[in-house]
Coordinates of C-alpha atoms in Angstrom, one line a residue:
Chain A
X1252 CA 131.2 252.0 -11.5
X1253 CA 134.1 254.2 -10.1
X1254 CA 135.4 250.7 -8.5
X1255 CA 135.4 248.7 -11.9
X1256 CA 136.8 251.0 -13.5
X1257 CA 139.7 251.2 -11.0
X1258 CA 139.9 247.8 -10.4
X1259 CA 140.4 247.5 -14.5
X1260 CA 142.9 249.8 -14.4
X1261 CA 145.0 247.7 -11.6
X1262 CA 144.7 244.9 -14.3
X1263 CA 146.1 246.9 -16.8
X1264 CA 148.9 247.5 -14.8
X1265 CA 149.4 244.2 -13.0
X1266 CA 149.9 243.0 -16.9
X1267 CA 152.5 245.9 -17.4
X1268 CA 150.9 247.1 -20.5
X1269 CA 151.2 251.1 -20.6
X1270 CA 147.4 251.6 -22.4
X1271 CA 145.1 254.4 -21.7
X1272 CA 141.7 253.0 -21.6
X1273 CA 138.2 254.7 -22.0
X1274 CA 134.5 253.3 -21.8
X1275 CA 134.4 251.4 -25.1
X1276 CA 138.0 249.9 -24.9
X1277 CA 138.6 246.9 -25.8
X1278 CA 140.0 245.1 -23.3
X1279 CA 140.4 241.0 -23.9
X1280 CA 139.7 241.1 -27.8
X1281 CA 142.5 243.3 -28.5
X1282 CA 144.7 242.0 -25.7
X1283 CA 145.3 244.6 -23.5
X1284 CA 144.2 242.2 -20.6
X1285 CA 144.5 238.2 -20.7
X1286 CA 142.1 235.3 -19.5
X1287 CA 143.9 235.4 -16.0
X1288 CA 142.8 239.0 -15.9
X1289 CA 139.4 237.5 -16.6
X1290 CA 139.1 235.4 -13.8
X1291 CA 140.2 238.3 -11.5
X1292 CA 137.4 240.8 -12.7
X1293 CA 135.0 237.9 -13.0
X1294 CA 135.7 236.9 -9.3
X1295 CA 135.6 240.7 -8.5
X1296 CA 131.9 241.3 -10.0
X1297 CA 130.8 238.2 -8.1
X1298 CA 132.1 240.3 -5.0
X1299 CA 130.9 243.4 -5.6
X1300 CA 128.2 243.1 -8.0
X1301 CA 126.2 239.5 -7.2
X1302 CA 127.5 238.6 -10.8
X1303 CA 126.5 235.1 -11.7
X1304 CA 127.3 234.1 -15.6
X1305 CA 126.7 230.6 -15.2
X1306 CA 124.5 230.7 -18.2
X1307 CA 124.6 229.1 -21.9
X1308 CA 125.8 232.0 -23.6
X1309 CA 128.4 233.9 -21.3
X1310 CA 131.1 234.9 -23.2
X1311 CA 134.0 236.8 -21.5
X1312 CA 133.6 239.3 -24.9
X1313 CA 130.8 240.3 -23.6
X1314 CA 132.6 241.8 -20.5
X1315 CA 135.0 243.4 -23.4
X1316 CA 134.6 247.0 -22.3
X1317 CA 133.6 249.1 -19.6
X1318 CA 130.2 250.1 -21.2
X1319 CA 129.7 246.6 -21.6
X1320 CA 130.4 245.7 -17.7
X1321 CA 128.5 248.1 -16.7
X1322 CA 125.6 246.8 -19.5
X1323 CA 126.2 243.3 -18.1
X1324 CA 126.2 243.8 -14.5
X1325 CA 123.8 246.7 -14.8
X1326 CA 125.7 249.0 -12.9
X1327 CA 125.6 252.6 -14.3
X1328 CA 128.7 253.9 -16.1
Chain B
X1244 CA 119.1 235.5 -53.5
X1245 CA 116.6 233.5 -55.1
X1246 CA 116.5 230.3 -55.8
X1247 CA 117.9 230.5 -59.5
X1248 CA 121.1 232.4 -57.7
X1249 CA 121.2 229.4 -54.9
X1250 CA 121.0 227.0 -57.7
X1251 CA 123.6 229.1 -59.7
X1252 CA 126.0 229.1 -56.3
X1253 CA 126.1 225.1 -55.5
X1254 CA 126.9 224.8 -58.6
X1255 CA 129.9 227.3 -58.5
X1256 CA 130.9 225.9 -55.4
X1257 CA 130.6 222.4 -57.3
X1258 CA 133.1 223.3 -60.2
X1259 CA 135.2 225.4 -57.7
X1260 CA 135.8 222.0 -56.1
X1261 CA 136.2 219.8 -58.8
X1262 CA 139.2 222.0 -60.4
X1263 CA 140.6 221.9 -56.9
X1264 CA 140.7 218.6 -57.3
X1265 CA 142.4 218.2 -60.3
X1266 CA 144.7 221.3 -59.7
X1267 CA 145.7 218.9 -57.1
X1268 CA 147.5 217.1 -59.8
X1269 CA 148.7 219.3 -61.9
X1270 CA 152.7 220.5 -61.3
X1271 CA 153.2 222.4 -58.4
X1272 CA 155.7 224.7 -60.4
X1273 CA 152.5 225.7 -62.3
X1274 CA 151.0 226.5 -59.1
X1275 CA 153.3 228.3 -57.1
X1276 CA 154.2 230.4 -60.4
X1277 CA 150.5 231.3 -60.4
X1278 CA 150.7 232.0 -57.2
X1279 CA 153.2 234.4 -57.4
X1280 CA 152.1 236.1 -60.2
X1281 CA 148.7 236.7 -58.4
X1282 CA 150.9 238.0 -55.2
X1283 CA 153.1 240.2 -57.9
X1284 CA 149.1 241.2 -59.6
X1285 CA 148.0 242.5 -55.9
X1286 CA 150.9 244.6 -55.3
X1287 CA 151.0 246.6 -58.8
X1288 CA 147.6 247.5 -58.0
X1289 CA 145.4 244.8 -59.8
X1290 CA 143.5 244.4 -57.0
X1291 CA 140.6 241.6 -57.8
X1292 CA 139.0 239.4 -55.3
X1293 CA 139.1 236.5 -57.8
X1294 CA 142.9 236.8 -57.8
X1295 CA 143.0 236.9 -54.4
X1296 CA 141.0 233.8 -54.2
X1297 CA 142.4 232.3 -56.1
X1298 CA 146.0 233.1 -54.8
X1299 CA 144.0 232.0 -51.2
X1300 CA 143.3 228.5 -53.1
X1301 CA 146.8 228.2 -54.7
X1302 CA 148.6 228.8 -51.3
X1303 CA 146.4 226.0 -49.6
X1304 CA 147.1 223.7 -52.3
X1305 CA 150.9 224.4 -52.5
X1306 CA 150.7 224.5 -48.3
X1307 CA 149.3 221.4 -48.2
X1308 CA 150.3 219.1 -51.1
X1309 CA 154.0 219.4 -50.5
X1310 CA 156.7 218.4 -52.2
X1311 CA 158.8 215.8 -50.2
X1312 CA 160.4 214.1 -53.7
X1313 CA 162.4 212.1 -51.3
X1314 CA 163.5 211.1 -47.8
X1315 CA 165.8 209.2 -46.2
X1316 CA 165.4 205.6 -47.1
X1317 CA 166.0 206.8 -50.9
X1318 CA 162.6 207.0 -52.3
X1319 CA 162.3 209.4 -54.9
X1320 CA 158.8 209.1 -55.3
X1321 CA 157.1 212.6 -55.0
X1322 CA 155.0 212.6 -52.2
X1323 CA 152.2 214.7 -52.3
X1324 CA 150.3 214.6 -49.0
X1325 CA 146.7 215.7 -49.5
X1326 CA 145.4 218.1 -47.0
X1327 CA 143.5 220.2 -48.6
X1328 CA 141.7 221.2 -44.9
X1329 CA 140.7 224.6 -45.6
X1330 CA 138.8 224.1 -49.3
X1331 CA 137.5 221.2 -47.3
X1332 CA 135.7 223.2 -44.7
X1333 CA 135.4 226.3 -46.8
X1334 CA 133.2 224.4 -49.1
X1335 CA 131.4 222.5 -46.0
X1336 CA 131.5 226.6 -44.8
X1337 CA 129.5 227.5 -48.1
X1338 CA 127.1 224.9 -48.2
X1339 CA 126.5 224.8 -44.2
X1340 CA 125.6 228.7 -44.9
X1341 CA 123.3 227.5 -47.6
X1342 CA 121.4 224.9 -46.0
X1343 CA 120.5 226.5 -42.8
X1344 CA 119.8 229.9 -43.8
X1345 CA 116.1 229.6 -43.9
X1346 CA 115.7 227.3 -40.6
X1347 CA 118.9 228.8 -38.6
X1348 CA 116.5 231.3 -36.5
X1349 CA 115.2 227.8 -34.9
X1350 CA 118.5 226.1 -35.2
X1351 CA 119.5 228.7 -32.8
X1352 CA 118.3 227.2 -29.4
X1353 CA 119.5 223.4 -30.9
X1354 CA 123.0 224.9 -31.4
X1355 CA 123.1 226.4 -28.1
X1356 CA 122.6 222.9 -26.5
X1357 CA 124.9 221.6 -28.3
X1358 CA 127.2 224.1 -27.3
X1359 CA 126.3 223.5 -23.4
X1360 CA 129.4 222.3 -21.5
X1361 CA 127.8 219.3 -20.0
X1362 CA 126.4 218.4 -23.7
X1363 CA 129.3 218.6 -25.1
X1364 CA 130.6 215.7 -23.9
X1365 CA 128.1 213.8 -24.7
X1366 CA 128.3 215.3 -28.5
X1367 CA 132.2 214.1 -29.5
X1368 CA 131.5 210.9 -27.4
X1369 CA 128.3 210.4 -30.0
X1370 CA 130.7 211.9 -33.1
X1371 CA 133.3 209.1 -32.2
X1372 CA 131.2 206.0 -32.2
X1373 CA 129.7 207.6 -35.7
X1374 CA 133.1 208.6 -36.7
X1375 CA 134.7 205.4 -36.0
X1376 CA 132.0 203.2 -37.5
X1377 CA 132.1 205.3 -40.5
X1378 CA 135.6 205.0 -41.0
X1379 CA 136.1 201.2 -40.5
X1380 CA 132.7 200.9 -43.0
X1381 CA 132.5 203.7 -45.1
X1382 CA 136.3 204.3 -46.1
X1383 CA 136.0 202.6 -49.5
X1384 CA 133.1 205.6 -50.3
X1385 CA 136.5 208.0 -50.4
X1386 CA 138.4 209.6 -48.3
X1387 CA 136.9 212.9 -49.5
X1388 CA 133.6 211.6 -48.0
X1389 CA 134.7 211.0 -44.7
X1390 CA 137.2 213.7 -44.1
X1391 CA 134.7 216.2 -44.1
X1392 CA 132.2 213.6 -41.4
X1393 CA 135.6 213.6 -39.2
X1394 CA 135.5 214.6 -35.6
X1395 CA 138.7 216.0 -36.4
X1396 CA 137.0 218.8 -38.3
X1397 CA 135.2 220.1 -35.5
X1398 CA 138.0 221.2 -34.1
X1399 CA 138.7 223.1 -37.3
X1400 CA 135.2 224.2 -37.1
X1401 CA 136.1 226.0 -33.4
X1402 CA 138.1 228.3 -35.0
X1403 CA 134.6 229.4 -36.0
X1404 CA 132.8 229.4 -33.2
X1405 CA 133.0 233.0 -32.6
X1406 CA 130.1 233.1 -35.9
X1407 CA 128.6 230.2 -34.9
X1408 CA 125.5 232.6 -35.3
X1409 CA 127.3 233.9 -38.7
X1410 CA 123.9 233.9 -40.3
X1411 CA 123.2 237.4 -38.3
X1412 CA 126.4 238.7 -39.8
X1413 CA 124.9 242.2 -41.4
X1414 CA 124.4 241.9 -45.2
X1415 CA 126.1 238.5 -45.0
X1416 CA 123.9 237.1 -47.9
X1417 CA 124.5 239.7 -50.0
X1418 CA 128.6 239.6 -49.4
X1419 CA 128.5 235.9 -49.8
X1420 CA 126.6 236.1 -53.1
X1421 CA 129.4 239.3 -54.3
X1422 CA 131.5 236.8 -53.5
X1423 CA 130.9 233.8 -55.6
X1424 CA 128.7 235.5 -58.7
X1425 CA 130.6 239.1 -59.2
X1426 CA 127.9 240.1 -61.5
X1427 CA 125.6 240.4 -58.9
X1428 CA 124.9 244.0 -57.7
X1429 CA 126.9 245.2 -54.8
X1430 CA 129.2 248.1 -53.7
X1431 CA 127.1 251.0 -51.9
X1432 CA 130.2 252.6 -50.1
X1433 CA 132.5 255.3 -50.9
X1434 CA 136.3 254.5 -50.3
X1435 CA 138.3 257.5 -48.3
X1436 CA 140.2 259.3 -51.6
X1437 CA 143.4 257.0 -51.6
X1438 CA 142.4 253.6 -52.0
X1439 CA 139.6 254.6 -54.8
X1440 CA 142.4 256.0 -56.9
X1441 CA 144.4 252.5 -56.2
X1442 CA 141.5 250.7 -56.7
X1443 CA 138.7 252.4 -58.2
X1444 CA 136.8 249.5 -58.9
X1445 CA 136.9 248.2 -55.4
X1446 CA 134.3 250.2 -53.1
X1447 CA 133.4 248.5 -50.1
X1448 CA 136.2 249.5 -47.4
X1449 CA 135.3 246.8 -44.7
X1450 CA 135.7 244.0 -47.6
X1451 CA 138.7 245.5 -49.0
X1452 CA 140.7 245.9 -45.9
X1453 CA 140.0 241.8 -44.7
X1454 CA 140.8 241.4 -48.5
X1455 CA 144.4 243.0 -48.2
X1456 CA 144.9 241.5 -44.4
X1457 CA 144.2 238.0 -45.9
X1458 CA 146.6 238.9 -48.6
X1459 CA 149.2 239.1 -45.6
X1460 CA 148.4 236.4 -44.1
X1461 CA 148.8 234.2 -47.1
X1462 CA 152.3 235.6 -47.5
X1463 CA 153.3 234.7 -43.9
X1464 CA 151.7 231.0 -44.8
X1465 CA 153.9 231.1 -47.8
X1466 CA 157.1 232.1 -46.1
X1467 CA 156.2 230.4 -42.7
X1468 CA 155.8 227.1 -45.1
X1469 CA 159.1 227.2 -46.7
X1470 CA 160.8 227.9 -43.6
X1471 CA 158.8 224.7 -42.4
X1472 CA 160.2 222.9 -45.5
X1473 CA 163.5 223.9 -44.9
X1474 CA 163.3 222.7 -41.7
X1475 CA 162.2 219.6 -43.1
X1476 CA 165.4 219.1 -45.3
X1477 CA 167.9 220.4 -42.9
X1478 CA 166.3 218.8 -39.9
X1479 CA 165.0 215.7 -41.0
X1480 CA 166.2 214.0 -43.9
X1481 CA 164.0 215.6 -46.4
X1482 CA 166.8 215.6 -49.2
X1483 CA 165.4 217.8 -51.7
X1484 CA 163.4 220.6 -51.8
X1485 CA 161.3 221.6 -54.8
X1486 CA 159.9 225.1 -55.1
X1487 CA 158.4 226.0 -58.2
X1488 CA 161.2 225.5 -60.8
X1489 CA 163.9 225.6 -58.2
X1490 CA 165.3 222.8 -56.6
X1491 CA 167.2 222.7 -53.1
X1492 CA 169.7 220.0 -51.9
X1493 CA 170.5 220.8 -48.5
X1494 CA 173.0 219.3 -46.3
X1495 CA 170.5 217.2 -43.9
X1496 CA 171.1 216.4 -40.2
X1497 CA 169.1 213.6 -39.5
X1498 CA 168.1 214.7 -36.6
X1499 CA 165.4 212.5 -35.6
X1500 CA 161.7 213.2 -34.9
X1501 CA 159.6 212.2 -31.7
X1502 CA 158.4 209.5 -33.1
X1503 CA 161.5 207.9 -34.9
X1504 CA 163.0 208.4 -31.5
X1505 CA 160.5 206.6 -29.3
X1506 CA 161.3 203.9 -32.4
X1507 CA 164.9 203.9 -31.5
X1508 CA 164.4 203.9 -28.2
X1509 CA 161.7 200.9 -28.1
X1510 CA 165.2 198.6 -29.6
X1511 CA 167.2 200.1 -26.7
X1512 CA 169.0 203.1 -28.2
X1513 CA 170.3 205.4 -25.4
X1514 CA 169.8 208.8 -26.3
X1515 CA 172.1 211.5 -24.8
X1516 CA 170.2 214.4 -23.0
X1517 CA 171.7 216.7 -25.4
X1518 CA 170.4 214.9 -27.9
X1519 CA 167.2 214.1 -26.9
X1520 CA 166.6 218.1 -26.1
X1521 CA 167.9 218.5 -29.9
X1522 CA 165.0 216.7 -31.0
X1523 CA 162.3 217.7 -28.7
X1524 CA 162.9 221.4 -29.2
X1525 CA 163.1 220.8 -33.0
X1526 CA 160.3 218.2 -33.4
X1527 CA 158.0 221.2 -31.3
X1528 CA 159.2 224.3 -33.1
X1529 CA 158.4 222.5 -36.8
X1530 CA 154.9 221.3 -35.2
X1531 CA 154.2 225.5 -33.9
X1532 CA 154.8 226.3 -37.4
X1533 CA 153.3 223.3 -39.2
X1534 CA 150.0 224.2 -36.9
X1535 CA 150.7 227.6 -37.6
X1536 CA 150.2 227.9 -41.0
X1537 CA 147.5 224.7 -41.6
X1538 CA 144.8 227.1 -39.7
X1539 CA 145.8 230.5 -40.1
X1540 CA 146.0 229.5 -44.3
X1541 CA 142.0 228.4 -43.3
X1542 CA 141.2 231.9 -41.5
X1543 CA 142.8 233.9 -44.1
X1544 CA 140.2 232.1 -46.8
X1545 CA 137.5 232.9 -43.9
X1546 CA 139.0 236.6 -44.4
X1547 CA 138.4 236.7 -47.9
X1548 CA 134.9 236.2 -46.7
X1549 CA 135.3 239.3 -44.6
X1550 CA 135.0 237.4 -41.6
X1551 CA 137.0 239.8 -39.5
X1552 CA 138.9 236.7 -37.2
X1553 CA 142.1 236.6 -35.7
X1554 CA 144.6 234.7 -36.5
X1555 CA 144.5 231.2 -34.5
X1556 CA 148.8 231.4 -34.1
X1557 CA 150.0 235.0 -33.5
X1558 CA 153.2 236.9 -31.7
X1559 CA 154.1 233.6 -29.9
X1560 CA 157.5 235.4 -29.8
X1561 CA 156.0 238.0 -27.4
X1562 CA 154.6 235.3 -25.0
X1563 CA 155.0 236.6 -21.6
X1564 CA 154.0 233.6 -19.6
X1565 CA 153.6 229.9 -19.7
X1566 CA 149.6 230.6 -20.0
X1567 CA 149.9 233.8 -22.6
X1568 CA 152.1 230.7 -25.0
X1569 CA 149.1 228.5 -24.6
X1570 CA 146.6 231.2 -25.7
X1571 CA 149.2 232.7 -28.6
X1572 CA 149.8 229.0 -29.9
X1573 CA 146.5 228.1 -30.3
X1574 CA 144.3 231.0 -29.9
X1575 CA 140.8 229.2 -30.8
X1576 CA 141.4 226.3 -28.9
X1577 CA 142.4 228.2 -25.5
X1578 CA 139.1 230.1 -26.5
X1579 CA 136.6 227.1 -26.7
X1580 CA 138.4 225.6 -23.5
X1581 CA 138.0 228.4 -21.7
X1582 CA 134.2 229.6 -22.8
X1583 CA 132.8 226.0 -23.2
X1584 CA 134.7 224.2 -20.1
X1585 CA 136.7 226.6 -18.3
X1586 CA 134.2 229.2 -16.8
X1587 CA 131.0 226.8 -16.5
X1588 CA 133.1 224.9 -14.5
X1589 CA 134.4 227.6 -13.0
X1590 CA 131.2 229.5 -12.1
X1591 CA 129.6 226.3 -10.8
X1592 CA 132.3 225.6 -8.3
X1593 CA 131.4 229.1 -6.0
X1594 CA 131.5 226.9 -2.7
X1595 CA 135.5 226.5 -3.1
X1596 CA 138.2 229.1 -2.2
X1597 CA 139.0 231.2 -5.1
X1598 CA 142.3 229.6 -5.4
X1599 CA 141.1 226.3 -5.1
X1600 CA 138.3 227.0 -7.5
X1601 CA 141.2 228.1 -10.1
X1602 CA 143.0 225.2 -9.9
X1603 CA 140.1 223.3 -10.0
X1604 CA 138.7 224.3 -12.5
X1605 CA 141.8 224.5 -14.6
X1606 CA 142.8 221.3 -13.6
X1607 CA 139.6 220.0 -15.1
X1608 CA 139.6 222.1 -18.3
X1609 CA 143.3 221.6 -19.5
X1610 CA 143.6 218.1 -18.2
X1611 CA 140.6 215.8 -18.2
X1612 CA 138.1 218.0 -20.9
X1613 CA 141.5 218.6 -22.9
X1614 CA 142.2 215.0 -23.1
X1615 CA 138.5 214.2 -23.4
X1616 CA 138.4 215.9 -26.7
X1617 CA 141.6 214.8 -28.2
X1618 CA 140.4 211.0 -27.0
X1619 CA 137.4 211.6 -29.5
X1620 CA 138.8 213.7 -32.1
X1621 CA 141.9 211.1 -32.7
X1622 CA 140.0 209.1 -35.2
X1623 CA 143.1 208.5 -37.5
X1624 CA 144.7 206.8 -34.9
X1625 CA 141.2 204.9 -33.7
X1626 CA 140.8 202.7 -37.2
X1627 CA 138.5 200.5 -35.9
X1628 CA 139.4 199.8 -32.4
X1629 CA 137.3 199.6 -29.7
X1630 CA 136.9 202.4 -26.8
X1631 CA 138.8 200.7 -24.1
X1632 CA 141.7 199.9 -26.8
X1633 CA 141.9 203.2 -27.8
X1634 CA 142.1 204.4 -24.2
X1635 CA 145.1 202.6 -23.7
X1636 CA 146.6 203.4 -26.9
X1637 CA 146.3 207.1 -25.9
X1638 CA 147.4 206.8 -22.0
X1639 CA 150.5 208.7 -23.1
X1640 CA 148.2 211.9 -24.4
X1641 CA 146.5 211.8 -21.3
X1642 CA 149.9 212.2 -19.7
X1643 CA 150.4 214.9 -21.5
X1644 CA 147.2 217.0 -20.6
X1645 CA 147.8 216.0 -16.8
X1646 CA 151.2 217.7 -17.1
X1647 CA 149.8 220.7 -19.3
X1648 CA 147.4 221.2 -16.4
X1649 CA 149.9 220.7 -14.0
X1650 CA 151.5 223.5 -14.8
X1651 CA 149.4 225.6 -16.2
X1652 CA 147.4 225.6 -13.2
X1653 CA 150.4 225.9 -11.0
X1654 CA 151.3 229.1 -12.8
X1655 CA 147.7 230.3 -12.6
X1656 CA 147.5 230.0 -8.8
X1657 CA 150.8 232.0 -7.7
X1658 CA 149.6 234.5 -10.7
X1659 CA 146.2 234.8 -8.4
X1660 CA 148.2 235.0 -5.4
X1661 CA 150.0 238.0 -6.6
X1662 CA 153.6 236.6 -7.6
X1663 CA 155.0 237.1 -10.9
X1664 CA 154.2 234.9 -13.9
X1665 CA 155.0 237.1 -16.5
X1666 CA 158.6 237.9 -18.0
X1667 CA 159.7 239.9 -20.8
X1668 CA 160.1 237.8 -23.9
X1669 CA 163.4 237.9 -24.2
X1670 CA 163.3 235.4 -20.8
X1671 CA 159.9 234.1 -21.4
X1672 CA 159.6 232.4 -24.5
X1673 CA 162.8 230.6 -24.5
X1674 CA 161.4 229.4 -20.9
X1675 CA 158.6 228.1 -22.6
X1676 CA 159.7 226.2 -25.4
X1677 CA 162.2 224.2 -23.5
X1678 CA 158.7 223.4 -21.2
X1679 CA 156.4 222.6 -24.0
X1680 CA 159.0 220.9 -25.8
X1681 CA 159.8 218.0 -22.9
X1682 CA 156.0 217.6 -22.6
X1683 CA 155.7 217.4 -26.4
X1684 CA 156.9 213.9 -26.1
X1685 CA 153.7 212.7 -24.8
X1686 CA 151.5 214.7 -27.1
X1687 CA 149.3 213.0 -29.5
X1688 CA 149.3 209.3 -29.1
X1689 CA 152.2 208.0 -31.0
X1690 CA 152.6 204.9 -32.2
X1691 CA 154.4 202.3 -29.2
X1692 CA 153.8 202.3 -25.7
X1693 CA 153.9 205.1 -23.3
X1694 CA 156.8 203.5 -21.0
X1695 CA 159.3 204.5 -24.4
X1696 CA 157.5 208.3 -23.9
X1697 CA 158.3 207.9 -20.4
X1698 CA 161.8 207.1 -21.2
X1699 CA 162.8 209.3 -23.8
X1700 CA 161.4 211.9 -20.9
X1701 CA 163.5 210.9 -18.2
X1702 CA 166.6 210.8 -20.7
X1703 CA 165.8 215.1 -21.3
X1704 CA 167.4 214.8 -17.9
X1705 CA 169.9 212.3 -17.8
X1706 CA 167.8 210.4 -15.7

C-alpha cells in the first residue's frame, strides 16, 4: 500500500498542485488529480497489483481515494 | 407515497408545465422582474424553495426564450427562440423517476447493457433511425412531442449519468415528494445555530446548502447570459437588446459568424487571416458561454433537487492544458467518453505498449466514438435524409473529431512520456482558445460543403 500511496503522491506533484492528501481524499472528484493521472495509476495497478477493470461498471470514482484503491485492488491500507 | 400522492404529483408536474408554457408568452419584462424580485427575496432572508424554483424556472425561460427584437436584415420581429431544454428534461426527469420506481431494481441489469461500450453503439445507431423516422413522420404531432424523443436529449441526459441509479439516492422519494407537495411531512434535521436563525423554517442542511449553491448558479446563468447577449449585439448584428424594461442599442460590429463566413466564402469572398481569427475566436468564445449556461441552468434545476452535481462548464479560465480545457468545457461529456469508451477501450487493448495503447485508445474515443455520437445525435440537421447522405453532409464534423484527437492524443502521449503539458493559465488558456477556435470551423456540420470549412481554415493562416 506504501507504494500507492507514494506513487499518488508523485501524481500530485507531477500536476503541481501543493495538497496534502490522507486515506479518504478525494482525489479525481474534487480535482486534485486529472484523467491523465488516471491512466498513470490505472497502468500502475495493472503493474503492481494484476488490476483488471475491464468490467461494466468500472468507474475511475471508484479509485477516488486511497481507502477506496486499496478497497478496489484489495490491497491493505 | 401512495398512490393518491403519485396521482396528486403528475398532476402538479402537469400544471407546472402547462403555465410554463404559457409563461412562455407572456412579456419577458414580467419575467425577468420576477425573477429578480425572487433573487432580491433570497438575499433578505426569505428563503423558500418555491421561490427558488421558481426563480430556477424564470431564469430557464428568460435563458432560453431570448430577446433578439431584431437583426441585421431589419426585421423587427421579436424572436423568441424556444428552448426550454431543462423544464423539458426536468419534467421527463420527474416522470422517468415516477415510472420506474417500482421496476428500477430489475431495470438495473437492462440499464447496465445499455450502458456497455460496445452496446452503445448499437443504441444511438437504433435512436437515429427512430429519431429520424419520427421526425420526418411525426413532426406535425408538435415539436413538444418530439423534442423530448430526440437523440439529442440523451446527451443532455449524460449529464446525469452519474445517478443513472438515482432511485438509490437515500430518502430520494421522500425529498422528491417535499419537493413538489410542501405539505407533506419532512424536515428531521437540526441546522448548526446560524442558518436556523436566517431561516428557521428551513431544516434540512444538505437541501438547503444545494438550494443556496443553485441559487449561484442561476445568477452566473443570468449574468453569463447577458454577457452572451451583449456579445450578440456588439458582435453580431443583434441591434437591440431588451432586458426587462430596459432597452440596449449598441454599436454592432458585424463581425461575422462561422457560418455566415463559410456563406461568404462559398461566393468567393477572401477573408483576411486577421479577420478570419476575429471570427473564429469570437464565434468559439459566444458558443463556451452559450453551452455554458444551456446545461449548467439544467444542473442548477437538478440542484434544487439536491442532486449534489457539478457544474458541466467550470474554471475554464484555469485550464492548464489542452486536455484539462476539454474536461473544464464540457465536464459530463469528457466523463461519459472517458467511462463508456475511453477505458473499455483502453483496458481491452493490454497487448499494446502503454503509449501506443494511449493513443490508441484516445484516438478511438475522441475521434471515431466522438464523431460516432455526434453523427447520431445531429437529428436537426438529418430531416429526413438517408444515412449515407447524412454522412456526407457531416464529413466536415468528422474532420473536426480527427483533429480533436489528433491533438489531444498527441498531448496525451508526451504527458505519459514525462514532458510538460501543463502551463499556468495565464499561458495556457490563451493557447487553447486560439487551438479550439481554428478547429471550431469544422464543428457541427454546417450548412455547405466541407471544401468552404477547409478553406476558411487554410485562410487562419494565410494559406
Amino acid at each position: 500500500m506504501d507504494k500507492i500511496v507514494l506513487f499518488i503522491e508523485n501524481l500530485i506533484k507531477e500536476s503541481r498542485m501543493n495538497t496534502k492528501i490522507d486515506r479518504s481524499t478525494s482525489l479525481f472528484l474534487s480535482g486534485i488529480l486529472d484523467s491523465v493521472a488516471g491512466l498513470k495509476l490505472i497502468m500502475f495497478l495493472e503493474k503492481e497489483y494484476n488490476f483488471d477493470a475491464a468490467t461494466i461498471d468500472f468507474d475511475i470514482n471508484k479509485l477516488d481515494s486511497i481507502e477506496l484503491i486499496s478497497q478496489y485492488t484489495g490491497s491493505k491500507p | 407515497m401512495d398512490s393518491s400522492n403519485l396521482r396528486r404529483v403528475s398532476i402538479q408536474i402537469l400544471i407546472c408545465l402547462f403555465a410554463i408554457f404559457v409563461l412562455n408568452y407572456v412579456n419577458q419584462a414580467v419575467a425577468i422582474s420576477v425573477g429578480l424580485a425572487a433573487i432580491a427575496l433570497i438575499f433578505f432572508g426569505q428563503y423558500r424553495w418555491q421561490i427558488l424554483i421558481l426563480s430556477g424556472l424564470l431564469v430557464c425561460l428568460t435563458t432560453f426564450s431570448n430577446i433578439q427584437p431584431s437583426n441585421k436584415f431589419g426585421s423587427t420581429k421579436i424572436d423568441y427562440s424556444t428552448y426550454e431544454w431543462g423544464l423539458i428534461i426536468l419534467f421527463w426527469f420527474s416522470i422517468l423517476y415516477l415510472a420506474i420506481r417500482y421496476i428500477a431494481p430489475k431495470l438495473e441489469k437492462i440499464i447496465s447493457k445499455i450502458f456497455y461500450p460496445w452496446i452503445i453503439f448499437l443504441v444511438f445507431t437504433v435512436s437515429w433511425f427512430i429519431v429520424n423516422y419520427s421526425y420526418k413522420h411525426g413532426y406535425s404531432f408538435g415539436y413538444y412531442i418530439y423534442l423530448p424523443c430526440s437523440a439529442s436529449v440523451v446527451s443532455y441526459i449524460a449529464a446525469f449519468y452519474h445517478w443513472k441509479f438515482f432511485y438509490k439516492i437515500k430518502d430520494f422519494p421522500k425529498l422528491f415528494a417535499f419537493l413538489i407537495t410542501p405539505w407533506i411531512g419532512r424536515y428531521t434535521f437540526p441546522l448548526p445555530d446560524q442558518p436556523q436563525i436566517l431561516f428557521k423554517h428551513m431544516q434540512d442542511f444538505d437541501l438547503y446548502r444545494s438550494h443556496i449553491k443553485a441559487a449561484k448558479v442561476f445568477l452566473i446563468v443570468f449574468a453569463l447570459e447577458v454577457i452572451r447577449l451583449i456579445m450578440d449585439a456588439t458582435f453580431f448584428g443583434k441591434e437591440t437588446i431588451i432586458l426587462g424594461f430596459i432597452e440596449l442599442n449598441p454599436t454592432s460590429y458585424y463581425f461575422l459568424t462561422i457560418k455566415e463566413a463559410l456563406s461568404e466564402i462559398s461566393r468567393g469572398t477572401v477573408i483576411k487571416p486577421l479577420d478570419a481569427w476575429i471570427i473564429v475566436i469570437l464565434d468559439f468564445i459566444y458558443r463556451l458561454v452559450f453551452l455554458s449556461n444551456k446545461i449548467n441552468a439544467l444542473i442548477g434545476v437538478a440542484m434544487l433537487f439536491g442532486l449534489p452535481l457539478e457544474l458541466n462548464t467550470k474554471n475554464v479560465f484555469k485550464s492548464r492544458s489542452l486536455l484539462d480545457f476539454f474536461g473544464k468545457f464540457n465536464f459530463y461529456y469528457k466523463e461519459v467518453l472517458l467511462n463508456y469508451f475511453y477505458y473499455p477501450i483502453f483496458f481491452r487493448l493490454k497487448m499494446l505498449s502503454p503509449g501506443i495503447r494511449v493513443v490508441v485508445s484516445a484516438f478511438l474515443t475522441i475521434g471515431l466514438a466522438n464523431y460516432w455520437i455526434h453523427f447520431i445525435w445531429n437529428t436537426f440537421y438529418s430531416r429526413g435524409q438517408s444515412p449515407f447522405g447524412y454522412l456526407i453532409y457531416s464529413i466536415n464534423y468528422l474532420i473536426y473529431a480527427l483533429l480533436l484527437a489528433f491533438i489531444l492524443s498527441f498531448e496525451l502521449f508526451i504527458s505519459l512520456k514525462g514532458r510538460r503539458v501543463s502551463y499556468p493559465p495565464i499561458i495556457a488558456f490563451p493557447i487553447c482558445i486560439l487551438v479550439y477556435s481554428s478547429i471550431r470551423v469544422f464543428d457541427d456540420p454546417f450548412l455547405g460543403n466541407v471544401v468552404n470549412n477547409l478553406k476558411l481554415f487554410l485562410m487562419l493562416f494565410n494559406l
